[in-house]
Amino acid sequence: MKIITDERCTSYCHPGHPERPERVRDAVAHLKRQKELPVTWVAAKSADDAAVKRAHSPRHIARLEEPIDFDADTPHFNGIGEYARCSTGAAIQAAQLARAGEMSFSLMRPPGHHATRDQAMGFCYLNSIAIATLDALASGVKRVAVFDFDVHHGNGTEAILVNHHGTAFFSIHQHPCYPGTGAANVGHNCFNFPVAPGTPHREYRAVFSKALDGLKKFKPDLIAVSAGFDAYARDPLAQETLEAEDFHWLGEELRALGTPVFSILEGGYSEDLPGLIFAYLQGLEGK
Ligand SMILES: [Zn+2]
């Protein structure tokens, strides 16, 4: 398993905000401590302008430098543009590693799947998964499927990729929940799988299976995973029921598709996040 990270991504924070540096810091410590899963650590590089501009407007890129909060959930931080570029660069590296036959995971913050072309929101500033997807297409991959299992709908990814040739988006998320979108399919390539709050985890797995069946039919050459761990039973930001074993199962299911796959961290706000990531990575590696 190649894990891309950079300790700079733990150097900004807003007191009391759930998207906090410990999410990544504790996960790195956990993965360095364990001996079962061999890990090669890769340093993250910043995404360049050309890559970022495939998904975002020049106005949005300039806005990241203006020291004004984006909304109540999404504060401005000094240097947030560079932190977001670093997280996005790690997603691109993860995609490149997957294409070279490696299993890869980007363990970075900020997350990205709520960021639209013109708007930072929901703790997200640049849409890393969309940028990595468009970068893969630009470098010759024909078909990229995005699989988003964060408990929140990936509204930004959907808005950027809708009807974009060569892409398909599959999101499984609690509904109703933030940001309120994702109740129905959109365009010809965005498939939404809303799940009611408190859905038992076996039923939640059945919805994952349905989404994966749809993904298989798309016949992707590359699978980009928005890996959020906030559908966990004890996550403070949602009301779902998944356990570590469910994330392990999901990793196994993605591995079984036999298609190059890379994953990037999106949400996940419980103190158990390191163990949930570890379970998922173990499943991806068939352990
Ligand atoms: Zn989330």
PDB file of C-alpha atoms and ligand atoms in Angstrom:
ATOM      1  CA  MET A   1       0.000   0.000   0.000  1.00  0.00           C
ATOM      2  CA  LYS A   2       1.386   3.384  -1.014  1.00  0.00           C
ATOM      3  CA  ILE A   3       0.124   6.167   1.230  1.00  0.00           C
ATOM      4  CA  ILE A   4       0.641   9.766   0.198  1.00  0.00           C
ATOM      5  CA  THR A   5       0.746  12.345   2.968  1.00  0.00           C
ATOM      6  CA  ASP A   6       2.497  15.525   4.075  1.00  0.00           C
ATOM      7  CA  GLU A   7       2.691  16.816   7.630  1.00  0.00           C
ATOM      8  CA  ARG A   8       1.985  20.368   6.447  1.00  0.00           C
ATOM      9  CA  CYS A   9      -1.658  19.296   6.093  1.00  0.00           C
ATOM     10  CA  THR A  10      -1.901  19.104   9.900  1.00  0.00           C
ATOM     11  CA  SER A  11      -0.570  22.634  10.456  1.00  0.00           C
ATOM     12  CA  TYR A  12      -3.810  24.652  10.221  1.00  0.00           C
ATOM     13  CA  CYS A  13      -6.891  24.430  12.413  1.00  0.00           C
ATOM     14  CA  HIS A  14      -9.935  26.249  13.712  1.00  0.00           C
ATOM     15  CA  PRO A  15     -10.709  25.634  17.426  1.00  0.00           C
ATOM     16  CA  GLY A  16     -13.669  23.274  17.868  1.00  0.00           C
ATOM     17  CA  HIS A  17     -13.989  22.464  14.158  1.00  0.00           C
ATOM     18  CA  PRO A  18     -14.596  18.728  13.507  1.00  0.00           C
ATOM     19  CA  GLU A  19     -12.279  18.737  10.461  1.00  0.00           C
ATOM     20  CA  ARG A  20      -9.173  18.896  12.627  1.00  0.00           C
ATOM     21  CA  PRO A  21      -5.471  18.044  12.232  1.00  0.00           C
ATOM     22  CA  GLU A  22      -5.719  15.007  14.557  1.00  0.00           C
ATOM     23  CA  ARG A  23      -7.774  13.210  11.902  1.00  0.00           C
ATOM     24  CA  VAL A  24      -4.700  12.810   9.724  1.00  0.00           C
ATOM     25  CA  ARG A  25      -2.056  12.943  12.478  1.00  0.00           C
ATOM     26  CA  ASP A  26      -3.626  10.061  14.452  1.00  0.00           C
ATOM     27  CA  ALA A  27      -4.231   7.995  11.299  1.00  0.00           C
ATOM     28  CA  VAL A  28      -0.577   8.379  10.255  1.00  0.00           C
ATOM     29  CA  ALA A  29       0.567   7.358  13.751  1.00  0.00           C
ATOM     30  CA  HIS A  30      -1.765   4.324  13.745  1.00  0.00           C
ATOM     31  CA  LEU A  31      -0.599   3.173  10.304  1.00  0.00           C
ATOM     32  CA  LYS A  32       3.078   3.634  11.267  1.00  0.00           C
ATOM     33  CA  ARG A  33       2.580   1.638  14.473  1.00  0.00           C
ATOM     34  CA  GLN A  34       0.840  -1.386  12.942  1.00  0.00           C
ATOM     35  CA  LYS A  35       2.831  -4.281  11.446  1.00  0.00           C
ATOM     36  CA  GLU A  36       0.179  -6.224   9.485  1.00  0.00           C
ATOM     37  CA  LEU A  37      -0.078  -4.006   6.418  1.00  0.00           C
ATOM     38  CA  PRO A  38       3.187  -3.098   4.642  1.00  0.00           C
ATOM     39  CA  VAL A  39       3.091   0.611   3.831  1.00  0.00           C
ATOM     40  CA  THR A  40       5.360   2.719   1.626  1.00  0.00           C
ATOM     41  CA  TRP A  41       5.063   6.402   2.500  1.00  0.00           C
ATOM     42  CA  VAL A  42       5.089   8.907  -0.361  1.00  0.00           C
ATOM     43  CA  ALA A  43       5.530  12.680   0.070  1.00  0.00           C
ATOM     44  CA  ALA A  44       2.722  14.789  -1.382  1.00  0.00           C
ATOM     45  CA  LYS A  45       3.441  17.327  -4.137  1.00  0.00           C
ATOM     46  CA  SER A  46       1.255  20.337  -4.900  1.00  0.00           C
ATOM     47  CA  ALA A  47      -1.054  20.231  -7.899  1.00  0.00           C
ATOM     48  CA  ASP A  48      -0.139  22.710 -10.645  1.00  0.00           C
ATOM     49  CA  ASP A  49      -2.392  25.428 -12.031  1.00  0.00           C
ATOM     50  CA  ALA A  50      -3.242  23.546 -15.211  1.00  0.00           C
ATOM     51  CA  ALA A  51      -4.642  20.620 -13.204  1.00  0.00           C
ATOM     52  CA  VAL A  52      -6.641  22.808 -10.812  1.00  0.00           C
ATOM     53  CA  LYS A  53      -8.117  24.865 -13.667  1.00  0.00           C
ATOM     54  CA  ARG A  54      -9.694  21.777 -15.224  1.00  0.00           C
ATOM     55  CA  ALA A  55     -12.210  21.816 -12.358  1.00  0.00           C
ATOM     56  CA  HIS A  56     -12.276  25.374 -10.980  1.00  0.00           C
ATOM     57  CA  SER A  57     -12.803  28.875 -12.281  1.00  0.00           C
ATOM     58  CA  PRO A  58      -9.982  31.462 -12.109  1.00  0.00           C
ATOM     59  CA  ARG A  59     -12.278  33.503  -9.863  1.00  0.00           C
ATOM     60  CA  HIS A  60     -12.524  30.646  -7.360  1.00  0.00           C
ATOM     61  CA  ILE A  61      -8.768  30.061  -7.390  1.00  0.00           C
ATOM     62  CA  ALA A  62      -8.204  33.782  -6.675  1.00  0.00           C
ATOM     63  CA  ARG A  63     -10.879  33.729  -3.938  1.00  0.00           C
ATOM     64  CA  LEU A  64      -8.847  31.167  -1.947  1.00  0.00           C
ATOM     65  CA  GLU A  65      -6.302  33.930  -1.300  1.00  0.00           C
ATOM     66  CA  GLU A  66      -8.880  36.402   0.092  1.00  0.00           C
ATOM     67  CA  PRO A  67      -8.937  36.216   3.917  1.00  0.00           C
ATOM     68  CA  ILE A  68     -12.724  35.983   4.293  1.00  0.00           C
ATOM     69  CA  ASP A  69     -14.590  32.879   5.528  1.00  0.00           C
ATOM     70  CA  PHE A  70     -16.505  30.985   2.822  1.00  0.00           C
ATOM     71  CA  ASP A  71     -19.423  29.969   5.056  1.00  0.00           C
ATOM     72  CA  ALA A  72     -20.041  29.075   8.702  1.00  0.00           C
ATOM     73  CA  ASP A  73     -18.555  25.568   8.168  1.00  0.00           C
ATOM     74  CA  THR A  74     -15.713  26.556   5.908  1.00  0.00           C
ATOM     75  CA  PRO A  75     -13.317  29.089   7.404  1.00  0.00           C
ATOM     76  CA  HIS A  76     -10.585  30.836   5.517  1.00  0.00           C
ATOM     77  CA  PHE A  77      -7.095  29.903   6.714  1.00  0.00           C
ATOM     78  CA  ASN A  78      -3.856  31.638   5.894  1.00  0.00           C
ATOM     79  CA  GLY A  79      -2.335  29.499   3.110  1.00  0.00           C
ATOM     80  CA  ILE A  80      -5.493  27.431   2.496  1.00  0.00           C
ATOM     81  CA  GLY A  81      -4.970  27.664  -1.261  1.00  0.00           C
ATOM     82  CA  GLU A  82      -1.607  25.921  -0.906  1.00  0.00           C
ATOM     83  CA  TYR A  83      -2.921  23.336   1.598  1.00  0.00           C
ATOM     84  CA  ALA A  84      -5.738  22.492  -0.820  1.00  0.00           C
ATOM     85  CA  ARG A  85      -3.308  22.263  -3.755  1.00  0.00           C
ATOM     86  CA  CYS A  86      -1.164  19.869  -1.732  1.00  0.00           C
ATOM     87  CA  SER A  87      -4.176  17.656  -0.921  1.00  0.00           C
ATOM     88  CA  THR A  88      -5.173  17.748  -4.598  1.00  0.00           C
ATOM     89  CA  GLY A  89      -1.633  16.947  -5.742  1.00  0.00           C
ATOM     90  CA  ALA A  90      -1.671  13.874  -3.486  1.00  0.00           C
ATOM     91  CA  ALA A  91      -4.897  12.715  -5.166  1.00  0.00           C
ATOM     92  CA  ILE A  92      -3.251  13.046  -8.581  1.00  0.00           C
ATOM     93  CA  GLN A  93      -0.237  11.076  -7.328  1.00  0.00           C
ATOM     94  CA  ALA A  94      -2.571   8.373  -5.980  1.00  0.00           C
ATOM     95  CA  ALA A  95      -4.192   8.108  -9.433  1.00  0.00           C
ATOM     96  CA  GLN A  96      -0.791   7.834 -11.116  1.00  0.00           C
ATOM     97  CA  LEU A  97       0.291   5.091  -8.701  1.00  0.00           C
ATOM     98  CA  ALA A  98      -2.944   3.156  -9.365  1.00  0.00           C
ATOM     99  CA  ARG A  99      -2.303   3.346 -13.097  1.00  0.00           C
ATOM    100  CA  ALA A 100       1.180   1.939 -12.482  1.00  0.00           C
ATOM    101  CA  GLY A 101      -0.381  -1.065 -10.721  1.00  0.00           C
ATOM    102  CA  GLU A 102      -0.034   0.073  -7.093  1.00  0.00           C
ATOM    103  CA  MET A 103      -2.756   0.225  -4.462  1.00  0.00           C
ATOM    104  CA  SER A 104      -2.741   3.826  -3.218  1.00  0.00           C
ATOM    105  CA  PHE A 105      -4.381   6.079  -0.644  1.00  0.00           C
ATOM    106  CA  SER A 106      -4.118   9.827  -0.182  1.00  0.00           C
ATOM    107  CA  LEU A 107      -4.189  10.584   3.540  1.00  0.00           C
ATOM    108  CA  MET A 108      -4.542  14.339   3.457  1.00  0.00           C
ATOM    109  CA  ARG A 109      -6.760  17.256   4.372  1.00  0.00           C
ATOM    110  CA  PRO A 110      -8.649  19.369   3.491  1.00  0.00           C
ATOM    111  CA  PRO A 111     -11.238  17.065   1.912  1.00  0.00           C
ATOM    112  CA  GLY A 112     -12.686  18.103  -1.465  1.00  0.00           C
ATOM    113  CA  HIS A 113     -15.952  16.522  -2.621  1.00  0.00           C
ATOM    114  CA  HIS A 114     -18.253  19.433  -1.660  1.00  0.00           C
ATOM    115  CA  ALA A 115     -16.213  22.067  -3.523  1.00  0.00           C
ATOM    116  CA  THR A 116     -17.893  23.124  -6.773  1.00  0.00           C
ATOM    117  CA  ARG A 117     -16.296  24.915  -9.707  1.00  0.00           C
ATOM    118  CA  ASP A 118     -16.921  28.311  -8.045  1.00  0.00           C
ATOM    119  CA  GLN A 119     -17.576  27.645  -4.375  1.00  0.00           C
ATOM    120  CA  ALA A 120     -15.710  26.349  -1.319  1.00  0.00           C
ATOM    121  CA  MET A 121     -18.166  24.707   1.104  1.00  0.00           C
ATOM    122  CA  GLY A 122     -18.562  21.869   3.599  1.00  0.00           C
ATOM    123  CA  PHE A 123     -14.897  21.975   4.777  1.00  0.00           C
ATOM    124  CA  CYS A 124     -13.793  21.642   1.096  1.00  0.00           C
ATOM    125  CA  TYR A 125     -11.801  24.157  -1.003  1.00  0.00           C
ATOM    126  CA  LEU A 126     -10.575  22.360  -4.136  1.00  0.00           C
ATOM    127  CA  ASN A 127     -12.270  19.234  -5.452  1.00  0.00           C
ATOM    128  CA  SER A 128      -9.354  16.804  -5.359  1.00  0.00           C
ATOM    129  CA  ILE A 129     -11.228  13.762  -6.683  1.00  0.00           C
ATOM    130  CA  ALA A 130     -12.661  15.674  -9.664  1.00  0.00           C
ATOM    131  CA  ILE A 131      -9.270  17.229 -10.430  1.00  0.00           C
ATOM    132  CA  ALA A 132      -7.533  13.821 -10.263  1.00  0.00           C
ATOM    133  CA  THR A 133     -10.262  12.347 -12.494  1.00  0.00           C
ATOM    134  CA  LEU A 134      -9.925  15.091 -15.123  1.00  0.00           C
ATOM    135  CA  ASP A 135      -6.131  14.826 -14.932  1.00  0.00           C
ATOM    136  CA  ALA A 136      -6.337  11.070 -15.613  1.00  0.00           C
ATOM    137  CA  LEU A 137      -8.580  11.709 -18.643  1.00  0.00           C
ATOM    138  CA  ALA A 138      -6.173  14.379 -19.923  1.00  0.00           C
ATOM    139  CA  SER A 139      -3.287  11.932 -19.655  1.00  0.00           C
ATOM    140  CA  GLY A 140      -4.982   9.234 -21.710  1.00  0.00           C
ATOM    141  CA  VAL A 141      -7.311   7.225 -19.459  1.00  0.00           C
ATOM    142  CA  LYS A 142     -10.568   6.671 -21.367  1.00  0.00           C
ATOM    143  CA  ARG A 143     -13.116   5.964 -18.624  1.00  0.00           C
ATOM    144  CA  VAL A 144     -12.944   6.975 -14.963  1.00  0.00           C
ATOM    145  CA  ALA A 145     -15.626   6.080 -12.414  1.00  0.00           C
ATOM    146  CA  VAL A 146     -15.835   8.014  -9.149  1.00  0.00           C
ATOM    147  CA  PHE A 147     -17.198   6.028  -6.218  1.00  0.00           C
ATOM    148  CA  ASP A 148     -18.083   8.257  -3.252  1.00  0.00           C
ATOM    149  CA  PHE A 149     -18.935   6.467  -0.013  1.00  0.00           C
ATOM    150  CA  ASP A 150     -18.691   9.488   2.284  1.00  0.00           C
ATOM    151  CA  VAL A 151     -21.973   9.783   4.228  1.00  0.00           C
ATOM    152  CA  HIS A 152     -22.565  13.204   2.638  1.00  0.00           C
ATOM    153  CA  HIS A 153     -23.520  13.636  -1.012  1.00  0.00           C
ATOM    154  CA  GLY A 154     -20.557  14.617  -3.185  1.00  0.00           C
ATOM    155  CA  ASN A 155     -22.410  17.603  -4.634  1.00  0.00           C
ATOM    156  CA  GLY A 156     -19.256  19.354  -5.846  1.00  0.00           C
ATOM    157  CA  THR A 157     -17.940  16.308  -7.690  1.00  0.00           C
ATOM    158  CA  GLU A 158     -21.354  15.835  -9.297  1.00  0.00           C
ATOM    159  CA  ALA A 159     -21.542  19.506 -10.348  1.00  0.00           C
ATOM    160  CA  ILE A 160     -18.080  19.356 -11.950  1.00  0.00           C
ATOM    161  CA  LEU A 161     -18.411  15.967 -13.675  1.00  0.00           C
ATOM    162  CA  VAL A 162     -22.085  15.977 -14.719  1.00  0.00           C
ATOM    163  CA  ASN A 163     -22.403  14.919 -18.386  1.00  0.00           C
ATOM    164  CA  HIS A 164     -18.601  14.972 -18.733  1.00  0.00           C
ATOM    165  CA  HIS A 165     -17.710  12.365 -21.350  1.00  0.00           C
ATOM    166  CA  GLY A 166     -15.650   9.460 -20.011  1.00  0.00           C
ATOM    167  CA  THR A 167     -16.727   9.896 -16.383  1.00  0.00           C
ATOM    168  CA  ALA A 168     -19.431   8.406 -14.189  1.00  0.00           C
ATOM    169  CA  PHE A 169     -20.211   9.333 -10.597  1.00  0.00           C
ATOM    170  CA  PHE A 170     -21.710   7.006  -7.984  1.00  0.00           C
ATOM    171  CA  SER A 171     -22.532   8.459  -4.568  1.00  0.00           C
ATOM    172  CA  ILE A 172     -23.974   6.553  -1.626  1.00  0.00           C
ATOM    173  CA  HIS A 173     -24.994   8.921   1.167  1.00  0.00           C
ATOM    174  CA  GLN A 174     -27.413   9.628   3.978  1.00  0.00           C
ATOM    175  CA  HIS A 175     -30.477  11.561   2.856  1.00  0.00           C
ATOM    176  CA  PRO A 176     -31.730  13.839   4.250  1.00  0.00           C
ATOM    177  CA  CYS A 177     -28.398  15.203   5.412  1.00  0.00           C
ATOM    178  CA  TYR A 178     -25.914  17.944   4.482  1.00  0.00           C
ATOM    179  CA  PRO A 179     -25.761  19.362   1.787  1.00  0.00           C
ATOM    180  CA  GLY A 180     -29.346  18.299   0.903  1.00  0.00           C
ATOM    181  CA  THR A 181     -28.664  17.258  -2.707  1.00  0.00           C
ATOM    182  CA  GLY A 182     -28.342  13.720  -4.092  1.00  0.00           C
ATOM    183  CA  ALA A 183     -31.958  12.503  -3.861  1.00  0.00           C
ATOM    184  CA  ALA A 184     -32.073  11.519  -7.557  1.00  0.00           C
ATOM    185  CA  ASN A 185     -29.777  10.873 -10.519  1.00  0.00           C
ATOM    186  CA  VAL A 186     -28.471  13.880 -12.448  1.00  0.00           C
ATOM    187  CA  GLY A 187     -27.501  14.112 -16.130  1.00  0.00           C
ATOM    188  CA  HIS A 188     -26.581  10.922 -17.967  1.00  0.00           C
ATOM    189  CA  ASN A 189     -23.653   9.971 -15.715  1.00  0.00           C
ATOM    190  CA  CYS A 190     -24.366  10.848 -12.057  1.00  0.00           C
ATOM    191  CA  PHE A 191     -26.010   8.082 -10.038  1.00  0.00           C
ATOM    192  CA  ASN A 192     -27.183   8.821  -6.515  1.00  0.00           C
ATOM    193  CA  PHE A 193     -28.036   6.261  -3.862  1.00  0.00           C
ATOM    194  CA  PRO A 194     -29.728   8.031  -0.941  1.00  0.00           C
ATOM    195  CA  VAL A 195     -29.920   6.052   2.308  1.00  0.00           C
ATOM    196  CA  ALA A 196     -32.331   6.926   5.146  1.00  0.00           C
ATOM    197  CA  PRO A 197     -30.814   7.890   8.521  1.00  0.00           C
ATOM    198  CA  GLY A 198     -30.345   4.885  10.817  1.00  0.00           C
ATOM    199  CA  THR A 199     -30.381   2.296   8.022  1.00  0.00           C
ATOM    200  CA  PRO A 200     -29.057  -1.034   9.445  1.00  0.00           C
ATOM    201  CA  HIS A 201     -25.533  -1.728   8.217  1.00  0.00           C
ATOM    202  CA  ARG A 202     -26.488  -4.903   6.304  1.00  0.00           C
ATOM    203  CA  GLU A 203     -29.030  -2.886   4.311  1.00  0.00           C
ATOM    204  CA  TYR A 204     -26.445  -0.159   3.783  1.00  0.00           C
ATOM    205  CA  ARG A 205     -24.107  -2.823   2.321  1.00  0.00           C
ATOM    206  CA  ALA A 206     -26.870  -3.866  -0.106  1.00  0.00           C
ATOM    207  CA  VAL A 207     -27.021  -0.260  -1.366  1.00  0.00           C
ATOM    208  CA  PHE A 208     -23.226  -0.268  -1.828  1.00  0.00           C
ATOM    209  CA  SER A 209     -23.590  -3.485  -3.860  1.00  0.00           C
ATOM    210  CA  LYS A 210     -26.230  -1.910  -6.081  1.00  0.00           C
ATOM    211  CA  ALA A 211     -23.979   1.106  -6.716  1.00  0.00           C
ATOM    212  CA  LEU A 212     -21.025  -1.187  -7.480  1.00  0.00           C
ATOM    213  CA  ASP A 213     -23.168  -3.117  -9.990  1.00  0.00           C
ATOM    214  CA  GLY A 214     -23.857   0.157 -11.783  1.00  0.00           C
ATOM    215  CA  LEU A 215     -20.167   1.054 -11.666  1.00  0.00           C
ATOM    216  CA  LYS A 216     -19.234  -2.310 -13.225  1.00  0.00           C
ATOM    217  CA  LYS A 217     -21.612  -1.678 -16.131  1.00  0.00           C
ATOM    218  CA  PHE A 218     -19.775   1.570 -16.875  1.00  0.00           C
ATOM    219  CA  LYS A 219     -16.596  -0.542 -17.467  1.00  0.00           C
ATOM    220  CA  PRO A 220     -14.118   1.980 -16.041  1.00  0.00           C
ATOM    221  CA  ASP A 221     -10.381   1.819 -16.739  1.00  0.00           C
ATOM    222  CA  LEU A 222      -9.749   3.558 -13.401  1.00  0.00           C
ATOM    223  CA  ILE A 223     -11.792   3.893 -10.201  1.00  0.00           C
ATOM    224  CA  ALA A 224     -11.419   7.027  -8.084  1.00  0.00           C
ATOM    225  CA  VAL A 225     -12.770   6.612  -4.557  1.00  0.00           C
ATOM    226  CA  SER A 226     -13.907   9.463  -2.317  1.00  0.00           C
ATOM    227  CA  ALA A 227     -13.349   7.582   0.924  1.00  0.00           C
ATOM    228  CA  GLY A 228     -15.257   9.213   3.763  1.00  0.00           C
ATOM    229  CA  PHE A 229     -15.695   7.329   7.009  1.00  0.00           C
ATOM    230  CA  ASP A 230     -18.582   9.330   8.453  1.00  0.00           C
ATOM    231  CA  ALA A 231     -21.253   6.668   7.793  1.00  0.00           C
ATOM    232  CA  TYR A 232     -19.650   5.033  10.838  1.00  0.00           C
ATOM    233  CA  ALA A 233     -22.079   4.217  13.654  1.00  0.00           C
ATOM    234  CA  ARG A 234     -20.367   6.562  16.128  1.00  0.00           C
ATOM    235  CA  ASP A 235     -19.560   9.463  13.815  1.00  0.00           C
ATOM    236  CA  PRO A 236     -20.749  12.771  15.325  1.00  0.00           C
ATOM    237  CA  LEU A 237     -21.890  14.329  12.022  1.00  0.00           C
ATOM    238  CA  ALA A 238     -24.378  11.737  10.686  1.00  0.00           C
ATOM    239  CA  GLN A 239     -26.786   9.026  11.824  1.00  0.00           C
ATOM    240  CA  GLU A 240     -25.680   5.855  10.026  1.00  0.00           C
ATOM    241  CA  THR A 241     -24.615   2.471  11.343  1.00  0.00           C
ATOM    242  CA  LEU A 242     -21.474   1.194   9.617  1.00  0.00           C
ATOM    243  CA  GLU A 243     -18.726  -0.557  11.586  1.00  0.00           C
ATOM    244  CA  ALA A 244     -15.036  -1.119  10.807  1.00  0.00           C
ATOM    245  CA  GLU A 245     -15.921  -4.533   9.299  1.00  0.00           C
ATOM    246  CA  ASP A 246     -18.170  -2.802   6.745  1.00  0.00           C
ATOM    247  CA  PHE A 247     -15.335  -0.570   5.532  1.00  0.00           C
ATOM    248  CA  HIS A 248     -13.119  -3.678   5.327  1.00  0.00           C
ATOM    249  CA  TRP A 249     -15.799  -5.413   3.242  1.00  0.00           C
ATOM    250  CA  LEU A 250     -16.048  -2.368   0.970  1.00  0.00           C
ATOM    251  CA  GLY A 251     -12.277  -2.463   0.390  1.00  0.00           C
ATOM    252  CA  GLU A 252     -12.550  -6.146  -0.543  1.00  0.00           C
ATOM    253  CA  GLU A 253     -15.434  -5.438  -2.932  1.00  0.00           C
ATOM    254  CA  LEU A 254     -13.467  -2.693  -4.693  1.00  0.00           C
ATOM    255  CA  ARG A 255     -10.416  -4.961  -4.930  1.00  0.00           C
ATOM    256  CA  ALA A 256     -12.559  -7.751  -6.424  1.00  0.00           C
ATOM    257  CA  LEU A 257     -13.480  -5.521  -9.390  1.00  0.00           C
ATOM    258  CA  GLY A 258      -9.955  -6.061 -10.706  1.00  0.00           C
ATOM    259  CA  THR A 259      -9.694  -2.475 -12.019  1.00  0.00           C
ATOM    260  CA  PRO A 260      -6.961  -0.028 -10.939  1.00  0.00           C
ATOM    261  CA  VAL A 261      -8.334   1.878  -7.950  1.00  0.00           C
ATOM    262  CA  PHE A 262      -7.107   4.768  -5.842  1.00  0.00           C
ATOM    263  CA  SER A 263      -8.731   6.318  -2.790  1.00  0.00           C
ATOM    264  CA  ILE A 264      -8.535   9.670  -1.063  1.00  0.00           C
ATOM    265  CA  LEU A 265      -9.675  10.653   2.413  1.00  0.00           C
ATOM    266  CA  GLU A 266     -12.801  12.806   2.486  1.00  0.00           C
ATOM    267  CA  GLY A 267     -14.776  12.939   5.787  1.00  0.00           C
ATOM    268  CA  GLY A 268     -14.781  10.870   8.980  1.00  0.00           C
ATOM    269  CA  TYR A 269     -14.901  12.711  12.290  1.00  0.00           C
ATOM    270  CA  SER A 270     -14.997  10.102  15.046  1.00  0.00           C
ATOM    271  CA  GLU A 271     -11.996   9.295  17.229  1.00  0.00           C
ATOM    272  CA  ASP A 272     -12.040   5.812  15.687  1.00  0.00           C
ATOM    273  CA  LEU A 273     -11.133   7.158  12.227  1.00  0.00           C
ATOM    274  CA  PRO A 274      -7.591   5.626  12.199  1.00  0.00           C
ATOM    275  CA  GLY A 275      -9.000   2.114  12.762  1.00  0.00           C
ATOM    276  CA  LEU A 276     -11.668   2.613  10.080  1.00  0.00           C
ATOM    277  CA  ILE A 277      -9.080   3.698   7.512  1.00  0.00           C
ATOM    278  CA  PHE A 278      -6.888   0.738   8.475  1.00  0.00           C
ATOM    279  CA  ALA A 279      -9.818  -1.711   8.052  1.00  0.00           C
ATOM    280  CA  TYR A 280     -10.600  -0.277   4.600  1.00  0.00           C
ATOM    281  CA  LEU A 281      -6.955  -0.450   3.474  1.00  0.00           C
ATOM    282  CA  GLN A 282      -6.678  -4.044   4.730  1.00  0.00           C
ATOM    283  CA  GLY A 283      -9.743  -4.917   2.616  1.00  0.00           C
ATOM    284  CA  LEU A 284      -8.256  -3.219  -0.448  1.00  0.00           C
ATOM    285  CA  GLU A 285      -5.069  -5.283  -0.009  1.00  0.00           C
ATOM    286  CA  GLY A 286      -7.023  -8.535   0.410  1.00  0.00           C
ATOM    287  CA  LYS A 287      -5.904  -9.033   4.012  1.00  0.00           C
TER     288      LYS A 287
HETATM  289 ZN    ZN B   1     -18.825  13.640   4.883  1.00  0.00          ZN
END
